[in-house]
GROMACS .gro file of C-alpha atoms in nm:
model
  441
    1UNK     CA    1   2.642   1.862  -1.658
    2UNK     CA    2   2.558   2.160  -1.456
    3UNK     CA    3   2.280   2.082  -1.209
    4UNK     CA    4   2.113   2.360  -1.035
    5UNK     CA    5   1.960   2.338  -0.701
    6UNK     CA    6   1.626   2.417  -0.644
    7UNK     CA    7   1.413   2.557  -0.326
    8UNK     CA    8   1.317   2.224  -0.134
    9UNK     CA    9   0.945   2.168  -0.120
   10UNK     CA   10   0.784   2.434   0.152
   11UNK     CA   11   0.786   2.257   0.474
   12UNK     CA   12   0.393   2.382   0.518
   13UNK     CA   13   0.250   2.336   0.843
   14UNK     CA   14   0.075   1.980   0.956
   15UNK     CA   15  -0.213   1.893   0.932
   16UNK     CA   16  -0.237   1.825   1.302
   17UNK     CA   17   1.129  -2.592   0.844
   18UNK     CA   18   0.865  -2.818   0.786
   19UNK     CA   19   0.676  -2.836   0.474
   20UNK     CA   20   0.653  -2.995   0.104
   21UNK     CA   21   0.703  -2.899  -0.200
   22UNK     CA   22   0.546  -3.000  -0.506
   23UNK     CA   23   0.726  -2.898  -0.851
   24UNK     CA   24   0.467  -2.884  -1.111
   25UNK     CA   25   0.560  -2.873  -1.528
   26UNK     CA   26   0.510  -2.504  -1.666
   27UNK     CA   27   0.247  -2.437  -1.872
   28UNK     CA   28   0.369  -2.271  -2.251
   29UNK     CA   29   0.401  -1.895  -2.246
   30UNK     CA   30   0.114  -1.809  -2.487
   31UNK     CA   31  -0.112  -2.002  -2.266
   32UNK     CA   32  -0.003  -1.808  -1.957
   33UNK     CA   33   0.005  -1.465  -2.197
   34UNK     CA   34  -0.377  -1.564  -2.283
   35UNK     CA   35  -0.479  -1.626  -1.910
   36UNK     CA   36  -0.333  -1.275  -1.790
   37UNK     CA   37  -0.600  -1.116  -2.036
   38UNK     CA   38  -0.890  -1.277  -1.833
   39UNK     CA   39  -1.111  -1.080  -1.588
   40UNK     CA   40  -1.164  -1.278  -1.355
   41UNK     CA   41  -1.472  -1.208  -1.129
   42UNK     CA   42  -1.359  -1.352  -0.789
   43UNK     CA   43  -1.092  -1.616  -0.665
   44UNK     CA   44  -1.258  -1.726  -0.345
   45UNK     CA   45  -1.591  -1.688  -0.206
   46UNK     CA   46  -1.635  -1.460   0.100
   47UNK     CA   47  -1.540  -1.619   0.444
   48UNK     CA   48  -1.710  -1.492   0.736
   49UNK     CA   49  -1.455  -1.275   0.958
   50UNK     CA   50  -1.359  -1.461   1.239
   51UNK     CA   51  -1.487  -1.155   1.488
   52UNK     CA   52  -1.575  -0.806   1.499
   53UNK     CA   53  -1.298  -0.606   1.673
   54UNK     CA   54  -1.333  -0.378   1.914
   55UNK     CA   55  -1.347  -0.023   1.711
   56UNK     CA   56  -1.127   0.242   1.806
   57UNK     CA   57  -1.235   0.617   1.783
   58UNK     CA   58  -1.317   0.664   1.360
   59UNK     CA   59  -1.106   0.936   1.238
   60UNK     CA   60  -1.269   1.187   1.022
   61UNK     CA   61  -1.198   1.206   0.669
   62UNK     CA   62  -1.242   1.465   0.396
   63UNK     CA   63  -1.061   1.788   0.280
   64UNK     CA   64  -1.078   1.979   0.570
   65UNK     CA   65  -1.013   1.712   0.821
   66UNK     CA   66  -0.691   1.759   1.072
   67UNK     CA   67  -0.698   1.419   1.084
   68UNK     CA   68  -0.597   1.320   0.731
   69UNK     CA   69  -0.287   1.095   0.786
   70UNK     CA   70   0.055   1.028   0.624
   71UNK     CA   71   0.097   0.739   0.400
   72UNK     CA   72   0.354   0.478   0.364
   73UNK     CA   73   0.292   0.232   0.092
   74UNK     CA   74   0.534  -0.043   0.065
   75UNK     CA   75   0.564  -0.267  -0.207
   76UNK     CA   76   0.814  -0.631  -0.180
   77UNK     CA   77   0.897  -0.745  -0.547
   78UNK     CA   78   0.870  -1.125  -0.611
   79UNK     CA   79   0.765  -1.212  -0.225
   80UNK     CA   80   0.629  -1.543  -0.181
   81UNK     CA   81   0.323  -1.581  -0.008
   82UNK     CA   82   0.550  -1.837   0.241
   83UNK     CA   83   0.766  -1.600   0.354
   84UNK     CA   84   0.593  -1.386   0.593
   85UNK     CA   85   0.679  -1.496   0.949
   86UNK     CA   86   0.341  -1.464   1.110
   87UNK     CA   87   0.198  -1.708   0.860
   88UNK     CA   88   0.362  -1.985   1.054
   89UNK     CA   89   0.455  -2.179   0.706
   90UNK     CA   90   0.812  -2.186   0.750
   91UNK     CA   91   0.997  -2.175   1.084
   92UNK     CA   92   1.313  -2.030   0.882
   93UNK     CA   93   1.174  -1.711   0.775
   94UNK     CA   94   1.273  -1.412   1.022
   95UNK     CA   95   1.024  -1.091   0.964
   96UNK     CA   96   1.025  -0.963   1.331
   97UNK     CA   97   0.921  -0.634   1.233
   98UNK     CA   98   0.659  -0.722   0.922
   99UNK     CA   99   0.485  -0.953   1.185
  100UNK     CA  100   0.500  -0.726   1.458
  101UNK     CA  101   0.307  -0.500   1.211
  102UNK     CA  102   0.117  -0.716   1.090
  103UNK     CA  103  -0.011  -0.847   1.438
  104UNK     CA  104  -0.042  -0.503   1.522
  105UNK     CA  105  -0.270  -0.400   1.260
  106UNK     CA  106  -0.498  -0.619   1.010
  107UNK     CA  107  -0.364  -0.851   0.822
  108UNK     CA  108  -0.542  -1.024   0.488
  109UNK     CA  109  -0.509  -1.373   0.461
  110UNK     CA  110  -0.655  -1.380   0.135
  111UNK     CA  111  -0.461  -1.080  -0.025
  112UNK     CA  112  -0.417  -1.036  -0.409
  113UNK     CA  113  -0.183  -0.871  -0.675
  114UNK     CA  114  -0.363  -0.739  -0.933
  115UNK     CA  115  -0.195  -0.951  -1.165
  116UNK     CA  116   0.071  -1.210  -1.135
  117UNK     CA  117   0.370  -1.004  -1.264
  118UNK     CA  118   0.558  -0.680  -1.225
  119UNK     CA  119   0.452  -0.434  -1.487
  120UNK     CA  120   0.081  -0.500  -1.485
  121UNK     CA  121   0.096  -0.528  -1.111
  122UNK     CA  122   0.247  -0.217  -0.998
  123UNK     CA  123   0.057  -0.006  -1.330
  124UNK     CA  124  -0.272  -0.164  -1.118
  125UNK     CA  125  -0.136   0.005  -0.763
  126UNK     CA  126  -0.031   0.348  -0.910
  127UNK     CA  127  -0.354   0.374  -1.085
  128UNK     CA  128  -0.600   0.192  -0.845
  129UNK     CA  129  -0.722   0.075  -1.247
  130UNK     CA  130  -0.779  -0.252  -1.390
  131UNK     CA  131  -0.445  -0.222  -1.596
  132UNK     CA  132  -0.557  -0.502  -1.869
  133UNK     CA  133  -0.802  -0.231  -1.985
  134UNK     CA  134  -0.583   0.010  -2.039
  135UNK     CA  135  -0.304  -0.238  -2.252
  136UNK     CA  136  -0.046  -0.341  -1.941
  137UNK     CA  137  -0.125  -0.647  -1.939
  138UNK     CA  138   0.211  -0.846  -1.908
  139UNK     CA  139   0.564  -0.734  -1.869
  140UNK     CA  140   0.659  -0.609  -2.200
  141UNK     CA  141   0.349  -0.484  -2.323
  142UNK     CA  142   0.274  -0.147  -2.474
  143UNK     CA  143   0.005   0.039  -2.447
  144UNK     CA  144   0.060   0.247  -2.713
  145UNK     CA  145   0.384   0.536  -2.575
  146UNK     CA  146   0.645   0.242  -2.509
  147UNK     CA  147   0.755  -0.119  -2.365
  148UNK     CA  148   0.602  -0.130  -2.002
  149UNK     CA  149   0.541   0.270  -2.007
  150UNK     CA  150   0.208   0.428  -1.822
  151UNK     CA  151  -0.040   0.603  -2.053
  152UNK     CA  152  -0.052   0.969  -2.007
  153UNK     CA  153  -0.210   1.162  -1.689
  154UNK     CA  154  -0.460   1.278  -1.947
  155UNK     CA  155  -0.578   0.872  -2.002
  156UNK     CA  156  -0.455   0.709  -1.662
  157UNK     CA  157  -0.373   0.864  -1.307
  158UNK     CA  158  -0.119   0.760  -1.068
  159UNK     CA  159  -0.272   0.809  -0.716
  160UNK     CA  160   0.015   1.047  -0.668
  161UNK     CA  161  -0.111   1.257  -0.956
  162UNK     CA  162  -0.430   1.246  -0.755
  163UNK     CA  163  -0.301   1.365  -0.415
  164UNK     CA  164  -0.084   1.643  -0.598
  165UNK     CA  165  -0.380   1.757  -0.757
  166UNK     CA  166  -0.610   1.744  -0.463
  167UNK     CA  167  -0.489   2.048  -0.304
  168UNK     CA  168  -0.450   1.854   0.027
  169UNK     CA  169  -0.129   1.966   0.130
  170UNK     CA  170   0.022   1.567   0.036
  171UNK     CA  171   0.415   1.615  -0.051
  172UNK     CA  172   0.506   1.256  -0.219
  173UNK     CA  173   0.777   1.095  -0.266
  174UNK     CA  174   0.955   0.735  -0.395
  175UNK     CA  175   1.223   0.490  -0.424
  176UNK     CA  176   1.286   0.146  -0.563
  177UNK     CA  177   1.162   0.011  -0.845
  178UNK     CA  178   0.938   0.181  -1.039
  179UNK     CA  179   0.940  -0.012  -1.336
  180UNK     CA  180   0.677   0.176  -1.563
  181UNK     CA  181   0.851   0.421  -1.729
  182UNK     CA  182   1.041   0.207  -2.021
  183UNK     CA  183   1.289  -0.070  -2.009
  184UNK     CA  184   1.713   0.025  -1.981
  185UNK     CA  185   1.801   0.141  -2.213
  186UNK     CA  186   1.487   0.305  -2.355
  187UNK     CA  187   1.325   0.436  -1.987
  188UNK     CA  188   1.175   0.730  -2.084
  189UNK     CA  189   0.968   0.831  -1.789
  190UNK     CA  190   1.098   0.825  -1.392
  191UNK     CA  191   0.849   0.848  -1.089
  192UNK     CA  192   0.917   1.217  -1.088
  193UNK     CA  193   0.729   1.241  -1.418
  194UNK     CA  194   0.413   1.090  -1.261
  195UNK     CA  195   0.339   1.272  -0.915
  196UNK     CA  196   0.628   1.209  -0.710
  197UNK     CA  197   0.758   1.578  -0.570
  198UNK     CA  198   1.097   1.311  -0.496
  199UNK     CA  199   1.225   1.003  -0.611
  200UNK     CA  200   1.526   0.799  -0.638
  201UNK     CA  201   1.458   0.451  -0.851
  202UNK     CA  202   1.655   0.210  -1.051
  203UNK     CA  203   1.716  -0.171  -0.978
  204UNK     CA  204   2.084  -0.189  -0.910
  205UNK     CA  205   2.442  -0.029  -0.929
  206UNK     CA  206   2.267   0.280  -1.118
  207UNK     CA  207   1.979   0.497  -0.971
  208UNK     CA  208   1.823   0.795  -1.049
  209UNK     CA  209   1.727   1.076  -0.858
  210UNK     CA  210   1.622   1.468  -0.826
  211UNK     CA  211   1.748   1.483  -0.486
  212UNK     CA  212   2.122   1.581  -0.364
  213UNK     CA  213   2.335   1.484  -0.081
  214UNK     CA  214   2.199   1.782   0.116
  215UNK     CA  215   1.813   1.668   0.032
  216UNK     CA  216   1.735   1.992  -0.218
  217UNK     CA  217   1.594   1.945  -0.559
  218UNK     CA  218   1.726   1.978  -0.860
  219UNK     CA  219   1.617   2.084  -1.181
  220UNK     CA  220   1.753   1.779  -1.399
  221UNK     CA  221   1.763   1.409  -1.271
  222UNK     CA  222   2.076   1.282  -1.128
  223UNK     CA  223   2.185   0.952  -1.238
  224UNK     CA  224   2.381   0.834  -0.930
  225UNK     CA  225   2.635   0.474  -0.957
  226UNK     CA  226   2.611   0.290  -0.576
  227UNK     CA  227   2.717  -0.070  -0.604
  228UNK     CA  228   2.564  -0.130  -0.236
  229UNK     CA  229   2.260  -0.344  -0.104
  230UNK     CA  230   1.984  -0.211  -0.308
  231UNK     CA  231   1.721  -0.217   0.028
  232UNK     CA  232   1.986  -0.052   0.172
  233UNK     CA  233   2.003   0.234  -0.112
  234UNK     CA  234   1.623   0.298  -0.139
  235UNK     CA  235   1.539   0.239   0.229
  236UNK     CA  236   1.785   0.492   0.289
  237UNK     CA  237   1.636   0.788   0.095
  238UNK     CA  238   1.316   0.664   0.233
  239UNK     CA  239   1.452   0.794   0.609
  240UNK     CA  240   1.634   1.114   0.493
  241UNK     CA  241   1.270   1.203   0.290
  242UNK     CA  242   1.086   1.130   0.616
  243UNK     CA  243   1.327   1.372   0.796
  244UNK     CA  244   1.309   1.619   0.526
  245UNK     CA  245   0.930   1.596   0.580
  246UNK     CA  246   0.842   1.529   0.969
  247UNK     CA  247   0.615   1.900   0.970
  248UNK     CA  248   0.451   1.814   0.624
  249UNK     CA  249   0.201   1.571   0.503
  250UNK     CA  250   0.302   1.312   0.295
  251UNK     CA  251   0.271   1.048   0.077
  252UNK     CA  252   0.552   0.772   0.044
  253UNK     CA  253   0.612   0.514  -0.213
  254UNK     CA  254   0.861   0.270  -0.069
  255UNK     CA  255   0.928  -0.042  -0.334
  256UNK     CA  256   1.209  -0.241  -0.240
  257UNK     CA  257   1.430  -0.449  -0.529
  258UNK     CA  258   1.373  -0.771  -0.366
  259UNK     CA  259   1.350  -1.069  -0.284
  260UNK     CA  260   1.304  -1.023  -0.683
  261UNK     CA  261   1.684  -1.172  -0.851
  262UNK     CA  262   1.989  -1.089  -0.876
  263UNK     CA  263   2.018  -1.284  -0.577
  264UNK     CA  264   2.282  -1.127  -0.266
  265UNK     CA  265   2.612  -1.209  -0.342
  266UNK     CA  266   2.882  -1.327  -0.118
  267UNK     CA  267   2.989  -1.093   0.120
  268UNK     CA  268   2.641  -0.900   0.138
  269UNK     CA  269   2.655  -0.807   0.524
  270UNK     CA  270   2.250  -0.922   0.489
  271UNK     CA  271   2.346  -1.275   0.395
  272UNK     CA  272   2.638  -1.334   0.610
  273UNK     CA  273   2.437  -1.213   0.897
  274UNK     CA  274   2.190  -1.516   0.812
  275UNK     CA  275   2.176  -1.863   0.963
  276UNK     CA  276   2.169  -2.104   0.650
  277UNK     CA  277   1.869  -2.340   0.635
  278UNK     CA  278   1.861  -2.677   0.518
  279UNK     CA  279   1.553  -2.846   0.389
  280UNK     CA  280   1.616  -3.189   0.314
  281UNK     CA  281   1.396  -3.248  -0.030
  282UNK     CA  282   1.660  -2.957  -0.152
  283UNK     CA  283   1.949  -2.951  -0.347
  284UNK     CA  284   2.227  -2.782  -0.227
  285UNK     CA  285   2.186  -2.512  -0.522
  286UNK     CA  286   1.805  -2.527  -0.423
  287UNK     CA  287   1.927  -2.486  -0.049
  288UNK     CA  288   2.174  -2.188  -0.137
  289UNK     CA  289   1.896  -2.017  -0.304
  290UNK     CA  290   1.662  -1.986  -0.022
  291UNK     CA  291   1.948  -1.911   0.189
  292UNK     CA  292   1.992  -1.549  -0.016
  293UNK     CA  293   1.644  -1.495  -0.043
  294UNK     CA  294   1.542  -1.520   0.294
  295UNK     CA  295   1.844  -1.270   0.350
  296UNK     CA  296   1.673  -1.011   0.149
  297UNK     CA  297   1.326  -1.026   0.267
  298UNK     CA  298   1.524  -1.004   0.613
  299UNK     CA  299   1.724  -0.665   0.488
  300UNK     CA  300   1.355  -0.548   0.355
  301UNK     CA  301   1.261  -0.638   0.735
  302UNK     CA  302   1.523  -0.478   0.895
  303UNK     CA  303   1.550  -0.206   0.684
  304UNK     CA  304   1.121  -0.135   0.714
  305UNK     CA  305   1.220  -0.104   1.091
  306UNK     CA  306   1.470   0.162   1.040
  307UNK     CA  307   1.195   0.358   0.801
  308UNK     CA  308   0.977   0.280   1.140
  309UNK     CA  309   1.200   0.411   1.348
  310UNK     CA  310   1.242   0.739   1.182
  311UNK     CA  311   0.864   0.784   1.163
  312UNK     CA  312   0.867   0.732   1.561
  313UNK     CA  313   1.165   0.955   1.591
  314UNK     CA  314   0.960   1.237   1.481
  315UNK     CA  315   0.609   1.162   1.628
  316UNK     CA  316   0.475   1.034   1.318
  317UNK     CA  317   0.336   0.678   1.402
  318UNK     CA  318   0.020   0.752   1.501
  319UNK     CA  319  -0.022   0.975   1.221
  320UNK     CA  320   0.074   0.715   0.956
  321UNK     CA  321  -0.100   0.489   0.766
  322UNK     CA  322   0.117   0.161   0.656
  323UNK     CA  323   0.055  -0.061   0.388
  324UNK     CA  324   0.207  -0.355   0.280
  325UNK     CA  325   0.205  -0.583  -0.039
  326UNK     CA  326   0.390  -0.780  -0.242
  327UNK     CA  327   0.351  -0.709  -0.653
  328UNK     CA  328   0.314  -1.089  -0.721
  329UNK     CA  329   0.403  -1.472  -0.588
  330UNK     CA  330   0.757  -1.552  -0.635
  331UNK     CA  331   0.888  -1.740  -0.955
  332UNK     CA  332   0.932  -2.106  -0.964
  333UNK     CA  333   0.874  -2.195  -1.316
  334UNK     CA  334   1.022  -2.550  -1.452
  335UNK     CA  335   1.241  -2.548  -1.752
  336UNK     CA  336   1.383  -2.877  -1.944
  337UNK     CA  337   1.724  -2.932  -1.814
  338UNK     CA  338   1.919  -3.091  -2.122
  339UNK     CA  339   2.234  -3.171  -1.972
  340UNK     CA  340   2.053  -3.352  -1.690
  341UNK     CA  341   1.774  -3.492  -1.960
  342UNK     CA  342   1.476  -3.356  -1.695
  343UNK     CA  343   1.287  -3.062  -1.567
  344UNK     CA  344   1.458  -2.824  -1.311
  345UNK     CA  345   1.373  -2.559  -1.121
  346UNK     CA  346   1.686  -2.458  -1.167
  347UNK     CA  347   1.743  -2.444  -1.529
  348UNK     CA  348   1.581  -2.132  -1.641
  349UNK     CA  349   1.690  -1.732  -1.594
  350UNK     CA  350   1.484  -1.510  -1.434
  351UNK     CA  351   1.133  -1.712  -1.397
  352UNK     CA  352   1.370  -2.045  -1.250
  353UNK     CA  353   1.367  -2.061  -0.890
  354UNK     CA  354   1.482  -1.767  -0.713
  355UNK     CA  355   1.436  -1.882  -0.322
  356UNK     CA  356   1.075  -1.731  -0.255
  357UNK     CA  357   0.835  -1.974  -0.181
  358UNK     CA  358   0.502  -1.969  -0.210
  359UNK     CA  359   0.386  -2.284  -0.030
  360UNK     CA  360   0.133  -2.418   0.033
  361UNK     CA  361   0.017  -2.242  -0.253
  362UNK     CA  362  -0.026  -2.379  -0.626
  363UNK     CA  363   0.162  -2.206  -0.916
  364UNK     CA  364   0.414  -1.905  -0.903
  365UNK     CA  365   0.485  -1.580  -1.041
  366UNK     CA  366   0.317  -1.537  -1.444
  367UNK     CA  367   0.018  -1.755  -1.390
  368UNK     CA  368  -0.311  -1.687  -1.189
  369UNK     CA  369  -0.299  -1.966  -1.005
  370UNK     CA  370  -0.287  -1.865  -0.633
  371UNK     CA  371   0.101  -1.858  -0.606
  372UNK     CA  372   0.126  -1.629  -0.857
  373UNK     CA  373  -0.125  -1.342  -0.706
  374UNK     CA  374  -0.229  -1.447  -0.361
  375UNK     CA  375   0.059  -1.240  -0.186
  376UNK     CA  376   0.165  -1.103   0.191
  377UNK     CA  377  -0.078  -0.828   0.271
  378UNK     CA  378  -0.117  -0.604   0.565
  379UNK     CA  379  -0.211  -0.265   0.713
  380UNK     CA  380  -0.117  -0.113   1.016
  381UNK     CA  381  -0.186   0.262   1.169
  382UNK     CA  382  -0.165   0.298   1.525
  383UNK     CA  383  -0.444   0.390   1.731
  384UNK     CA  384  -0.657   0.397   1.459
  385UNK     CA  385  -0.707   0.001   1.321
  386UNK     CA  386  -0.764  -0.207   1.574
  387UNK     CA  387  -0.486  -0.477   1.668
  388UNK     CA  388  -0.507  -0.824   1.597
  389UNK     CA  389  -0.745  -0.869   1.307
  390UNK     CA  390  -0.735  -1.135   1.045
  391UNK     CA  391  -0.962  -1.022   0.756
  392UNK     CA  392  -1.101  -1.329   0.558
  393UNK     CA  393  -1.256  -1.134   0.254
  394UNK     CA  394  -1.032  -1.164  -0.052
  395UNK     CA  395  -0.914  -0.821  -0.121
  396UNK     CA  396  -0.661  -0.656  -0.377
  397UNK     CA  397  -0.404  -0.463  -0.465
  398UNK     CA  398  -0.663  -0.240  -0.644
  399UNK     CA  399  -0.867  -0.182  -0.292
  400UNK     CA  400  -0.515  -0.053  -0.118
  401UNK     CA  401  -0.524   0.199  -0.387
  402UNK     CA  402  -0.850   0.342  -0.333
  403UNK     CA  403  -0.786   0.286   0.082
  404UNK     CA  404  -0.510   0.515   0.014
  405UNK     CA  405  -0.703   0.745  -0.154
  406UNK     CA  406  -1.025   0.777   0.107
  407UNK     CA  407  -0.735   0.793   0.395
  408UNK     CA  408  -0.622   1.123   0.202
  409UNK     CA  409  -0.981   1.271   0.188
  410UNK     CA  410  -1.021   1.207  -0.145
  411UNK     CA  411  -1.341   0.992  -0.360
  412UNK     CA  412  -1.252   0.904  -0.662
  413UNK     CA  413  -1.490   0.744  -0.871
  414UNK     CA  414  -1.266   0.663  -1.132
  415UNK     CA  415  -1.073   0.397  -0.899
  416UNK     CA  416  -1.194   0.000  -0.913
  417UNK     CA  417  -1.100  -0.106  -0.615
  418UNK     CA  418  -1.304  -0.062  -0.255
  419UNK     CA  419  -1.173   0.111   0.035
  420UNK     CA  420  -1.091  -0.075   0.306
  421UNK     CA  421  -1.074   0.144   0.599
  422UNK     CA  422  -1.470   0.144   0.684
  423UNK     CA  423  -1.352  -0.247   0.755
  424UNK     CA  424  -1.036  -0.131   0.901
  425UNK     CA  425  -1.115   0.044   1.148
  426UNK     CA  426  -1.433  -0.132   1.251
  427UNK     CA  427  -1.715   0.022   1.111
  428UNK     CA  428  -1.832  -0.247   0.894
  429UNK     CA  429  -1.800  -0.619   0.967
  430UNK     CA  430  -1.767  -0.733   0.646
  431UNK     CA  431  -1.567  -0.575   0.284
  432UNK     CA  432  -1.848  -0.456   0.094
  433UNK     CA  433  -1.861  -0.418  -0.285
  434UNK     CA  434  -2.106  -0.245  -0.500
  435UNK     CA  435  -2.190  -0.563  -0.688
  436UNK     CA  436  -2.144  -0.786  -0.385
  437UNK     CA  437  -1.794  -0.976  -0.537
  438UNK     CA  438  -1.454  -0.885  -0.659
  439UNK     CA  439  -1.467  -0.762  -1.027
  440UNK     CA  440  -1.120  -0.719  -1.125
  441UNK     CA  441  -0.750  -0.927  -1.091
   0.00000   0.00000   0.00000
């Protein structure tokens, strides 16, 4: 196939180890199918923030603000609510840079996914929507144009579509998993389709992308075969597009394949590099498990730094906004072992045990149970959010969607979650809703 290169977008000017573990029997899949269709109105009552910050200087937001910043939104796939390093849980889990981030910026204890699995979760970020009403519900559902695909633009945004079509000057861009376009074979829509100017996704050994070696467009998406790291794969178009766009403003999409399975395999430079842990209530399979997951939220670490590190490179930091989530709790569902003539952790396929913890947390990825939505949460932007906050208030998934959307001058009434940057950057004490508690998970 003949590709043909395109002009790259215009480069406009800026705009200046000790814990327990309790296995618990999993509940039948229609029950957990039925539970996913509930609205719930709140998880957790609102706790009284710990102390008002000092505020920095508020920046000014709105269409023809100088100020408006870049975004980075970064999304972890099946991350445990355990393994975040500043959480103190587990001494074994090494996130130097997510904590320094973290402690840098605000982090929320009492963050929530949308919903507790992939599809539903990530339609509920892209569309700042409460995606049950709008039929992604669960994993394979269809809402009408395909298995796990996005309604139209016409029906339901993205909150790139937004920032395209705000005339803000945003150029956007994406890598990792996207996941709501169809299922291989049938995917039948790519993040380019829905708002992202460039994009490389796909899960693993096969990506695609409408970017060449030399960073220009192309008129026809490139299906590209890389057998290496995955985090290494997306992190690294998530540098070159940074690069590509240090004089623009921009919006970036960063969701990293992982901790989610396959697991690393032997010889990953990620998982040689890591010291093995040993918890003594675990198998050795149990043991070997953690061991390759705690390798890949370290790559996502590591590899977060060098997207970091590019931003600083280029004078960016201080003009970037960084979020962090994780789509849902990590899996740990219990399946009847028959050869063993128990339950295991162990025995199932991709909902058994795939070394993400959630602890201390009940439940895991597919129920609403905490484990399953209560997930790693932070934001950071230098100079602009004060250090060191802890922020008490349950918030979601949903309300990083509209805080994207206010940071890019935009008000969208349309979007169900709540801004958090009045919060953020200390002008309010408290998240504030409309009706005074969350509405939507």
């Amino acid at each position: 196939m003949q590709l043909t290169r395109r002009k790259r977008i215009g480069r406009g000017k800026k705009r200046s180890c000790s814990r327990k573990v309790a296995g618990r029997k999993r509940q039948p899949k229609t029950s957990v199918r039925r539970a996913m269709l509930v609205l719930l109105p709140a998880l957790a009552p609102a706790v009284p923030a710990p102390g008002e910050p000092v505020a920095l200087a508020a920046p000014t937001f709105g269409p023809a603000s100088s100020e408006l910043p870049n975004i980075l939104m970064v999304l972890s796939d099946d991350h445990g609510h355990t393994d975040l390093g500043i959480t103190g849980i587990d001494s074994a889990v090494d996130t130097p840079v997510l904590d320094k981030l973290a402690a840098n910026g605000a982090r929320f204890e009492y963050g929530y996914a949308s919903a507790p699995q992939c599809v539903p979760s990530r339609a509920g970020l892209m569309s700042g929507r409460n995606q049950n009403t709008f039929g992604l519900y669960m994993n394979d559902a269809d809402a009408g144009y395909g298995v796990s695909v996005l309604p139209p633009k016409q029906k339901v945004m993205t909150i790139a579509e937004h920032l395209k079509d705000s005339g803000h000057g945003y150029v956007t861009g994406m890598s990792g998993k996207w996941h709501l376009g169809g299922v291989e074979p049938h995917v039948v829509e790519h993040a380019g389709d829905r708002g992202f100017d460039e994009f490389s996704d796909g899960l693993v050994n096969q990506f695609r992308t409408n970017i060449d070696a030399d960073g220009a467009l192309l008129d026809k998406t490139l299906l590209v075969r890389n057998s290496s790291n995955r985090v290494d794969i997306s992190a690294d178009f998530a540098e070159r597009f940074v690069a590509r766009h240090s004089k623009d403003r921009f919006f970036y999409y960063w969701a990293p394949f992982g901790p989610h399975e396959p697991m690393l395999e032997d010889g990953d430079p990620y998982l040689a590099a890591f010291p093995k842990p040993h918890y003594s209530w675990y198998s050795g399979e149990e043991n070997d498990r953690r061991h390759r997951a705690l390798a890949m939220v370290k790559a996502i670490d590591t590899r977060l730094g060098g997207v970091l590190e590019a931003l600083r490179q280029h004078s960016l930091e201080e003009s970037t906004l960084i979020l962090f989530a994780s789509d849902n709790g990590a899996p740990l569902g219990l399946d009847f072992d028959a050869e063993k003539g128990r339950y295991s952790r162990l025995a199932g396929e991709a909902e058994a045990y795939q070394g993400s913890d959630n602890v201390p947390l009940r439940g895991a990825k597919g129920f609403l149970w905490e484990g399953g939505i209560r997930v790693p949460m932070f934001a950071y932007w230098k100079g602009t959010i004060p250090a060191g906050q802890v922020i008490r208030e349950p918030v979601t998934t949903l309300d990083l969607t509209a805080t994207i959307a206010r940071a890019a001058g935009l008000d969208l009434n349309v979007l169900e979650g709540k801004s958090l940057l009045p919060r953020l950057v200390g002008d309010e004490a408290m998240v504030t809703r409309p009706h005074g508690a969350l509405q939507y998970f």
